Coordinates of C-alpha atoms and ligand atoms in Angstrom, one line a residue:
X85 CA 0.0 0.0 0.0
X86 CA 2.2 2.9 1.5
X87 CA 6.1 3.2 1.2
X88 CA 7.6 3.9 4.9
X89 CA 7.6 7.4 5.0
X90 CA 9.7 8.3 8.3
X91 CA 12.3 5.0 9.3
X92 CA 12.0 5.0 13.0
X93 CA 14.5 8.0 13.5
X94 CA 14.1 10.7 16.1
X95 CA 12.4 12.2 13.2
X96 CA 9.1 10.8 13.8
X97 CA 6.5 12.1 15.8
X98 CA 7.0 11.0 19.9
X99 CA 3.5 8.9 19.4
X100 CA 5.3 6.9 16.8
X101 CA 8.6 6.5 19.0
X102 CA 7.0 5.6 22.2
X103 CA 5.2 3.1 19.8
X104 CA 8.6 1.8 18.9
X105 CA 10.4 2.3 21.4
X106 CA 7.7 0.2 23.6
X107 CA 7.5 -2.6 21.1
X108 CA 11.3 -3.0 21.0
X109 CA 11.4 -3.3 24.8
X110 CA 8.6 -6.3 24.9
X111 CA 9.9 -7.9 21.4
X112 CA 13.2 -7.7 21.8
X113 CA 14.0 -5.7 18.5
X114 CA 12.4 -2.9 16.1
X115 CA 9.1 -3.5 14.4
X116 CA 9.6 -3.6 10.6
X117 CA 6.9 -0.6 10.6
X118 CA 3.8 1.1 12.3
X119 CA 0.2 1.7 11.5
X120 CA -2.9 3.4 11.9
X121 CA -6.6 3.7 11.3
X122 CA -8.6 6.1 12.7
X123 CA -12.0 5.5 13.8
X124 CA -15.2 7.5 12.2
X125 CA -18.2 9.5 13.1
X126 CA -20.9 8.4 10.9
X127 CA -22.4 12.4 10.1
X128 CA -25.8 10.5 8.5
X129 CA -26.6 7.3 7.2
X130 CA -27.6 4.8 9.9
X131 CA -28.2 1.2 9.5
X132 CA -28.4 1.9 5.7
X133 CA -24.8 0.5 4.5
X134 CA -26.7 -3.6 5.3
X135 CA -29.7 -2.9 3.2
X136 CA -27.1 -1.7 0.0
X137 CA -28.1 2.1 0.7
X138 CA -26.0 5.1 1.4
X139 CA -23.9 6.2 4.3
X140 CA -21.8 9.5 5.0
X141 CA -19.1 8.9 7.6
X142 CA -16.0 10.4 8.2
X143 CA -12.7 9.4 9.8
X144 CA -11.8 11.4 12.9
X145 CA -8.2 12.0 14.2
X146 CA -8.4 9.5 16.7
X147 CA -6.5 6.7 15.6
X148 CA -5.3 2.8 16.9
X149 CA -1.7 2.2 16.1
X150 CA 0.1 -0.9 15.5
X151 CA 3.8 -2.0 15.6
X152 CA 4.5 -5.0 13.7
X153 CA 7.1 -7.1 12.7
X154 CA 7.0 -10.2 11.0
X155 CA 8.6 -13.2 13.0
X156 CA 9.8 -16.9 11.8
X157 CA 7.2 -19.7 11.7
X158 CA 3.4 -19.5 12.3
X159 CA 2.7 -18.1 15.8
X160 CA 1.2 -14.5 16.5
X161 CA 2.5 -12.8 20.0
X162 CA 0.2 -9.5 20.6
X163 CA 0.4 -7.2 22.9
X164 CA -1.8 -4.3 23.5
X165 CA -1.1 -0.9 25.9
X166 CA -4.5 -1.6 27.4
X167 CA -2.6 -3.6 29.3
X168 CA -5.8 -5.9 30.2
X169 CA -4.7 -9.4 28.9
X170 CA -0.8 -9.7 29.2
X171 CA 0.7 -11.2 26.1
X172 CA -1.6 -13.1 24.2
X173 CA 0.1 -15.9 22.0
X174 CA -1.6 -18.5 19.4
X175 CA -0.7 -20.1 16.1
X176 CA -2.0 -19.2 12.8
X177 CA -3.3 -22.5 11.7
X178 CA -5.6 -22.4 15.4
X179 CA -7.0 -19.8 14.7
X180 CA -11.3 -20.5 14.1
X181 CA -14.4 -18.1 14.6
X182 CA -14.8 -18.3 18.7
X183 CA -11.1 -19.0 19.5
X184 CA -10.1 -15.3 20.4
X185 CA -11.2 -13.1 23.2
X186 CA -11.5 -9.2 23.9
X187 CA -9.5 -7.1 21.7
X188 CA -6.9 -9.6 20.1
X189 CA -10.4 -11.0 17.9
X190 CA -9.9 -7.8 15.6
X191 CA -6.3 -8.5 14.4
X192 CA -6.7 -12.6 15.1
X193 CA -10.3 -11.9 13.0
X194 CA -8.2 -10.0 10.2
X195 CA -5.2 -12.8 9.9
X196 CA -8.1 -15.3 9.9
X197 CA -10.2 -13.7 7.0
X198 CA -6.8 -13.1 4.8
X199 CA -6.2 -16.7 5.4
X200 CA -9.4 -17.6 4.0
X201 CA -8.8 -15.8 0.9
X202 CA -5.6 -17.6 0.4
X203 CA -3.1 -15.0 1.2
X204 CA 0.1 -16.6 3.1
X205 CA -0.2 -14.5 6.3
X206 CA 3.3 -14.5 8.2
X207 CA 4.4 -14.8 12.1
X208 CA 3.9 -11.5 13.6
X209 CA 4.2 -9.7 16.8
X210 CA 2.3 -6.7 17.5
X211 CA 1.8 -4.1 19.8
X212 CA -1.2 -2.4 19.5
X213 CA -2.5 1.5 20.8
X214 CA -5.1 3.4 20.4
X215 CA -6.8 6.1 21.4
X216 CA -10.4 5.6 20.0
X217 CA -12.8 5.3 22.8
X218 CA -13.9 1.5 23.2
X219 CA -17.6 0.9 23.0
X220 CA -18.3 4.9 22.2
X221 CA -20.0 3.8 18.5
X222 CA -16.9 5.1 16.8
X223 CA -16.2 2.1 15.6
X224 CA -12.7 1.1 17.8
X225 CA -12.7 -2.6 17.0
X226 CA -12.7 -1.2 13.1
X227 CA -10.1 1.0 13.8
X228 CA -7.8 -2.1 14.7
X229 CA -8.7 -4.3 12.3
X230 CA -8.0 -1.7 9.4
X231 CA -4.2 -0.6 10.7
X232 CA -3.6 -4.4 11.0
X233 CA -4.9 -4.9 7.5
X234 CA -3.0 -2.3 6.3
X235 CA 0.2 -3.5 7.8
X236 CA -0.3 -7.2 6.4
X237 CA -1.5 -5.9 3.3
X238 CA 2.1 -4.1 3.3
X239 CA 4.5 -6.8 4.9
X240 CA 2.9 -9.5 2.7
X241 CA 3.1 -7.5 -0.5
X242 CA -0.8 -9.1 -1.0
X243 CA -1.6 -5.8 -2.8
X244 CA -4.9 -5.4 -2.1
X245 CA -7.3 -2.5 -3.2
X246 CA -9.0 -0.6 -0.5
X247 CA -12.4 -2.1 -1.6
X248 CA -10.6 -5.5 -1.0
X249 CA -9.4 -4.9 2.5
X250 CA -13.1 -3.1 3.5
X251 CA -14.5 -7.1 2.5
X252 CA -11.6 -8.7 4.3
X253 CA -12.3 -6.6 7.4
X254 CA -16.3 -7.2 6.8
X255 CA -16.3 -10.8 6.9
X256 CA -13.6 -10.7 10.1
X257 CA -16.0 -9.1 11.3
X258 CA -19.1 -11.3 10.1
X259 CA -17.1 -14.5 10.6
X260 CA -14.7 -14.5 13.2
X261 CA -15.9 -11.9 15.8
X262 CA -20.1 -12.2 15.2
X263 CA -20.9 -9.3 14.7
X264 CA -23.2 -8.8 11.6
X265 CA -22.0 -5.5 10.7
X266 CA -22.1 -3.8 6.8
X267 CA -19.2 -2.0 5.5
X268 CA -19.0 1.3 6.4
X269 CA -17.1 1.6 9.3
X270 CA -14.0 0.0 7.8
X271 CA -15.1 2.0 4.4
X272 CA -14.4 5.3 6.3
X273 CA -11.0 4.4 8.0
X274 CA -9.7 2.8 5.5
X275 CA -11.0 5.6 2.9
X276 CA -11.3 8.6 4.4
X277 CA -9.5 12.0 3.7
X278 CA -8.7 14.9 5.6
X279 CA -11.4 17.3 5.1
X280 CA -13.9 15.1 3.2
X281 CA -16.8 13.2 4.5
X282 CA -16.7 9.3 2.5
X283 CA -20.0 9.3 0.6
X284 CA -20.3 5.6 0.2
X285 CA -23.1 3.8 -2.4
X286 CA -22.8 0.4 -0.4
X287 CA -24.5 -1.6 -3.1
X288 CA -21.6 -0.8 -5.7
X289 CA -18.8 0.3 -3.1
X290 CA -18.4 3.6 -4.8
X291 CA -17.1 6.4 -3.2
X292 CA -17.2 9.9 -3.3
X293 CA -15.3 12.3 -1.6
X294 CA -17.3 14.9 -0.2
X295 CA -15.6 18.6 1.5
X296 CA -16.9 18.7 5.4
X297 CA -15.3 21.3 6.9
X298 CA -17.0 22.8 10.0
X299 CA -14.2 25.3 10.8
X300 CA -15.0 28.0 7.9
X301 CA -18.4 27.7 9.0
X302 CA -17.3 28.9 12.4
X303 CA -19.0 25.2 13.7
X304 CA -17.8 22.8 15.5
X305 CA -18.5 18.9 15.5
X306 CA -18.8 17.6 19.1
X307 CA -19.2 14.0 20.4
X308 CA -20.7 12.9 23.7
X309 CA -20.1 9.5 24.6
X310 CA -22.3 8.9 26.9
X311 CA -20.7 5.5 28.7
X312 CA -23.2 3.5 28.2
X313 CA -21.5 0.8 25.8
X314 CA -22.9 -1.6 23.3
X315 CA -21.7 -4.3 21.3
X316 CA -22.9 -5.5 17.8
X317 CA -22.2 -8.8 18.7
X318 CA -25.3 -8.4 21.5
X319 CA -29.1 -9.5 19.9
X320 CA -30.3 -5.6 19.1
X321 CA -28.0 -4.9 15.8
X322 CA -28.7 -8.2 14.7
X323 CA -32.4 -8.1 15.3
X324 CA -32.5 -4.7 13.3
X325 CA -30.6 -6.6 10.3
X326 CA -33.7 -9.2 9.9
X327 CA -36.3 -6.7 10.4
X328 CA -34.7 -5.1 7.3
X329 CA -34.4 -8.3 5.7
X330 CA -37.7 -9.6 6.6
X331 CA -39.5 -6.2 5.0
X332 CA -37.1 -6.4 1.7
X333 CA -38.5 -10.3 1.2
X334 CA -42.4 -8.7 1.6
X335 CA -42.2 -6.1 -0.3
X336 CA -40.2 -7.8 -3.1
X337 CA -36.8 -6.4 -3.1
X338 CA -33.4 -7.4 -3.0
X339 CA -32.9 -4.8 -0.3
X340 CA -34.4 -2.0 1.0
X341 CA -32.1 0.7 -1.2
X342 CA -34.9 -0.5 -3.8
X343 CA -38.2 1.3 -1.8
X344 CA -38.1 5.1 -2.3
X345 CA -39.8 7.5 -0.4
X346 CA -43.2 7.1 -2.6
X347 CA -43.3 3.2 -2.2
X348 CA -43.8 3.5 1.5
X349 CA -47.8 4.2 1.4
X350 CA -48.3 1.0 -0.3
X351 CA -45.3 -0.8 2.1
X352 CA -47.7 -0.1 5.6
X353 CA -50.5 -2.1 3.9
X354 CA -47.8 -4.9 3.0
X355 CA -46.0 -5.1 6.2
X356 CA -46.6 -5.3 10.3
X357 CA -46.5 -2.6 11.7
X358 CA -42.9 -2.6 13.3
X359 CA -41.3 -3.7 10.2
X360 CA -42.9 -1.0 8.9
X361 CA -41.7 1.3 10.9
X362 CA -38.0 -0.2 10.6
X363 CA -38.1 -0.1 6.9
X364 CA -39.7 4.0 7.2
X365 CA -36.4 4.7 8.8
X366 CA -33.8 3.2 6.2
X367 CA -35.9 4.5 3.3
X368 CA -36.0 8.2 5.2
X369 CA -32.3 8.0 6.2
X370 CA -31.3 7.0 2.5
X371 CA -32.8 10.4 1.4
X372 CA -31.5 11.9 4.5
X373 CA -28.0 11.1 3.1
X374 CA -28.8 12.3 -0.9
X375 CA -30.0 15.7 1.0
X376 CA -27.5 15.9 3.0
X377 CA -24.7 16.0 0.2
X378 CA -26.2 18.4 -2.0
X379 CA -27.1 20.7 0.6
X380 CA -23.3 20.2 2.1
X381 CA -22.2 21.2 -1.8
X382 CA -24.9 23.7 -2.6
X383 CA -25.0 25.6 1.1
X384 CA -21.8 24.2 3.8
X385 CA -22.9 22.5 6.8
X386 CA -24.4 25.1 8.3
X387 CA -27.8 24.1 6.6
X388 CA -27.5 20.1 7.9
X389 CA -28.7 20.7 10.8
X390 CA -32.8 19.9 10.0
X391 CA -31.4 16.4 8.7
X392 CA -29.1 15.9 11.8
X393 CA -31.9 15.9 13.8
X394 CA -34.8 14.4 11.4
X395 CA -32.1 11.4 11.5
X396 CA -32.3 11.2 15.3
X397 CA -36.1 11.4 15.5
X398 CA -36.4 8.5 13.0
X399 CA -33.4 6.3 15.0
X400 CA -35.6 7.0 17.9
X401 CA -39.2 6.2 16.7
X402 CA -39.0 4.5 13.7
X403 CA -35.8 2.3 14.4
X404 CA -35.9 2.1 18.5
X405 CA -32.2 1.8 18.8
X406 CA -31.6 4.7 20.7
X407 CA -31.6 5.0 24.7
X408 CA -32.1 7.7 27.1
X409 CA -28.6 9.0 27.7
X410 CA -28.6 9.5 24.1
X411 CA -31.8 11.1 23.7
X412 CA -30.6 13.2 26.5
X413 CA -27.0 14.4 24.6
X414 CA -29.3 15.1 21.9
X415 CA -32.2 17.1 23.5
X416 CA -29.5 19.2 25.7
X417 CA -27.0 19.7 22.6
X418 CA -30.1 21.3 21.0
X419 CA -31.7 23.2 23.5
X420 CA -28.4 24.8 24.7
X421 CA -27.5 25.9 20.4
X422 CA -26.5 23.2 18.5
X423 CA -27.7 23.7 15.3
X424 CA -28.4 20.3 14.9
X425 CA -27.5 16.5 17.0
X426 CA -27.8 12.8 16.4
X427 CA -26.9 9.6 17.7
X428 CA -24.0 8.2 15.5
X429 CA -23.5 4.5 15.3
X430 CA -25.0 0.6 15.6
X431 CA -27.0 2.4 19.0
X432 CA -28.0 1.0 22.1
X433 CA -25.8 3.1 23.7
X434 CA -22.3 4.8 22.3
X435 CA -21.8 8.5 21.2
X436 CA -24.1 11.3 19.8
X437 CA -22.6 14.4 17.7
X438 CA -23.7 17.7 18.2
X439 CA -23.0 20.7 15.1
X440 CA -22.5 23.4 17.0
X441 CA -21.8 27.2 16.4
X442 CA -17.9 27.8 18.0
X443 CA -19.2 30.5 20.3
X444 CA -21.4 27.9 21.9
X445 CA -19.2 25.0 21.8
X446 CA -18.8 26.1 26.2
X447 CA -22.2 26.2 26.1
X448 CA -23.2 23.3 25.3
X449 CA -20.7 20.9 26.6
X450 CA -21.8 22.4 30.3
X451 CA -25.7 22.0 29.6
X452 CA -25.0 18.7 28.5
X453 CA -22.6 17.7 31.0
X454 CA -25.3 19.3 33.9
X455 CA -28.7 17.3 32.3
X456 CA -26.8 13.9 32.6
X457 CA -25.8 15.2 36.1
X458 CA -29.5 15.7 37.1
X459 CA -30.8 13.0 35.6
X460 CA -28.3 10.5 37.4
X461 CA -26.1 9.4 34.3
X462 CA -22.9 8.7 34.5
X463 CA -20.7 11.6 33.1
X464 CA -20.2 12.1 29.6
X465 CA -17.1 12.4 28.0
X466 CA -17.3 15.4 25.6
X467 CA -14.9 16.4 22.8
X468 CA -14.6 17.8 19.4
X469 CA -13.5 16.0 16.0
X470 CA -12.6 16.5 12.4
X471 CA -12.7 15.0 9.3
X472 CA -9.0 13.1 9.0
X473 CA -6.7 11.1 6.9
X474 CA -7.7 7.1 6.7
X475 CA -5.5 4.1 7.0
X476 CA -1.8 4.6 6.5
X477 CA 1.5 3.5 7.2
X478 CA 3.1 5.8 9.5
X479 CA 6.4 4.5 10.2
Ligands
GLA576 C1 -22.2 -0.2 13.1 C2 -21.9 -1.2 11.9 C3 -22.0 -0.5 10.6 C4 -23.4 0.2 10.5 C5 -23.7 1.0 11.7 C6 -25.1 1.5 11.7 O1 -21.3 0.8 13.2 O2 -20.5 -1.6 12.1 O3 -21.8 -1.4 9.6 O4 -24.4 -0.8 10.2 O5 -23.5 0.3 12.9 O6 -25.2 2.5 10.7

């Protein structure tokens, strides 16, 4: 993929060094390189990339960073500066869907699925770092899987294409973790650009670049996690997914992408009336996303906010996969000036994102921070992202 850019000199940035430095002192010796992935704020587009339809994410500059070098044989030593497991050593040829636990399933899950497509994965120790929040929706577990992709994809000289790597990483995913999770978290890391929101058609894979910049537009992009965490391994995602499924096979579609906004009078005489209301919300949102990129061309992001929010009411209503901290980020972010909020993400917990005016940004962060106070939540962690560079070798 990427030449080294910096070799592992003084010249590179302390982050990479420590990395290094750190990796050297558990492994005995350099890593050949180090990479990263950042994770992504989905800014619309929710549950849509599953049912072939659209999704606008963008990567964020909070990235996980591995250290790799490739060692003799066919056994994997990782290491993580979690620091929760210890080193966690296995063989390549063990490896099977169930045999890996807490964060090593995302690089095990990534070795496993390049196995499967016949690629001679070497003997590698790792040291992993990273500082996407875990369990926030901003896709963490993605974040790893694409920097180790992206380093085996180097060391092995397999040569895949982005579009490649986002399948690899989907059916690690699928396959080896259980999660049954589309492609646009992986899509974003491993394809995003500084400045650009990744306007993905998930049926075809296409992508288009799209400027998001909130800065000129004297905004700024907040995200409350609100601690509650989730997993798309857990019943809710995957119950979602065959609602979806379930109102494509009724209606007589090979996904939902194929109902439009005018089908869905018709649709509520077809289908129950939750399925209805789950396929409301992916048909909605998939306009959502068309609107949102010509108004982002046409006006700046200044006029997104009425979708931002439409977006949440549907998640909410239509699509139930929201929760009350969530609501609550959303609701306070509003009320206090944002110009328009969401939940981002699977849902059931994880992160909302509030477009907020800069002279606000205070403002906002303290009514939000005081509403999860009163109502007994546990604090929110508050802070402000940008559109960033994807997947890359950084050392
Ligand atoms: C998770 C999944 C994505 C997508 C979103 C919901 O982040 O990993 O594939 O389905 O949920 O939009």
């Amino acid at each position: 993929m990427n030449p080294a850019p910096d070799p592992l000199t003084t010249s590179a940035p302390a982050v990479t060094q420590d990395l290094a430095a750190r990796f050297s002192q558990e492994f005995g010796s350099a890593p050949d390189g180090i990479w990263q992935a950042p994770g992504r704020v989905n800014l619309i587009g929710e549950h849509t990339d599953y049912n072939e339809g659209f999704v606008l994410p963008f990567a964020i500059n909070r990235t996980a960073r591995v250290a790799v070098r490739v060692r003799p044989g066919s056994s994997v030593r990782l290491l993580s500066t979690y620091g929760d497991q210890g080193l966690v050593s296995t063989r390549l040829d063990s490896l099977e869907p169930g045999s890996a636990k807490g964060w090593t399933k995302y690089p095990l899950g990534v070795m496993w699925a390049l196995k499967q497509r016949g690629i001679a994965v070497p003997g590698v120790d790792l040291l992993l770092d990273s500082d996407v929040p875990l369990g926030a929706g901003l896709s963490s577990s993605h974040a790893i899987e694409c920097a180790v992709i992206s380093a085996l994809n180097d060391l092995t000289g397999a040569g895949l294409e982005a579009q490649e790597m986002v399948l690899a990483t989907q059916r690690a995913e699928n396959d080896f973790v259980g999660a049954p999770t589309g492609i646009m978290d992986q899509s974003a890391s491993l394809r995003g650009s500084e400045g650009h929101a990744v306007f993905l058609d998930c049926r075809n894979q296409n992508v288009r670049l799209v400027p998001f910049e909130t800065q000129p537009a004297d905004l700024v992009m907040l995200v409350i996690d609100t601690k509650v965490s989730h997993s798309h391994a857990d019943g809710g995602y995957a119950s979602r997914r065959a609602s979806c499924e379930l109102g494509a096979e009724v209606l007589g579609v090979k996904a939902l992408r194929d109902v439009q906004l005018g089908d869905l009078a018709e649709a509520s005489g077809l289908l129950d009336e939750v399925t209805f209301r789950r396929v409301r919300h992916v048909v909605t949102e998939n306009d959502r996303v068309l609107q949102t990129v010509e108004l982002l061309a046409s006006q700046g992001p200044g006029a997104i906010g009425p979708l931002l929010d439409a977006s949440h009411t549907s998640m909410r209503d239509d699509f139930e996969i929201s929760c009350p901290e969530l609501d609550l980020a959303v609701d306070a972010s509003r009320a206090s000036g944002a110009i328009g909020a969401r939940m981002t993400g699977g849902g059931f917990g994880g992160a909302a994102i509030a477009l907020t005016p800069v002279a606000l940004e205070q403002k906002v962060r303290d009514a939000v921070a005081t509403a999860f106070a009163d109502a007994g939540f546990k604090a929110p962690d508050i802070f402000a992202v940008s559109p960033a560079a994807g997947a890359r070798r950084i050392a």
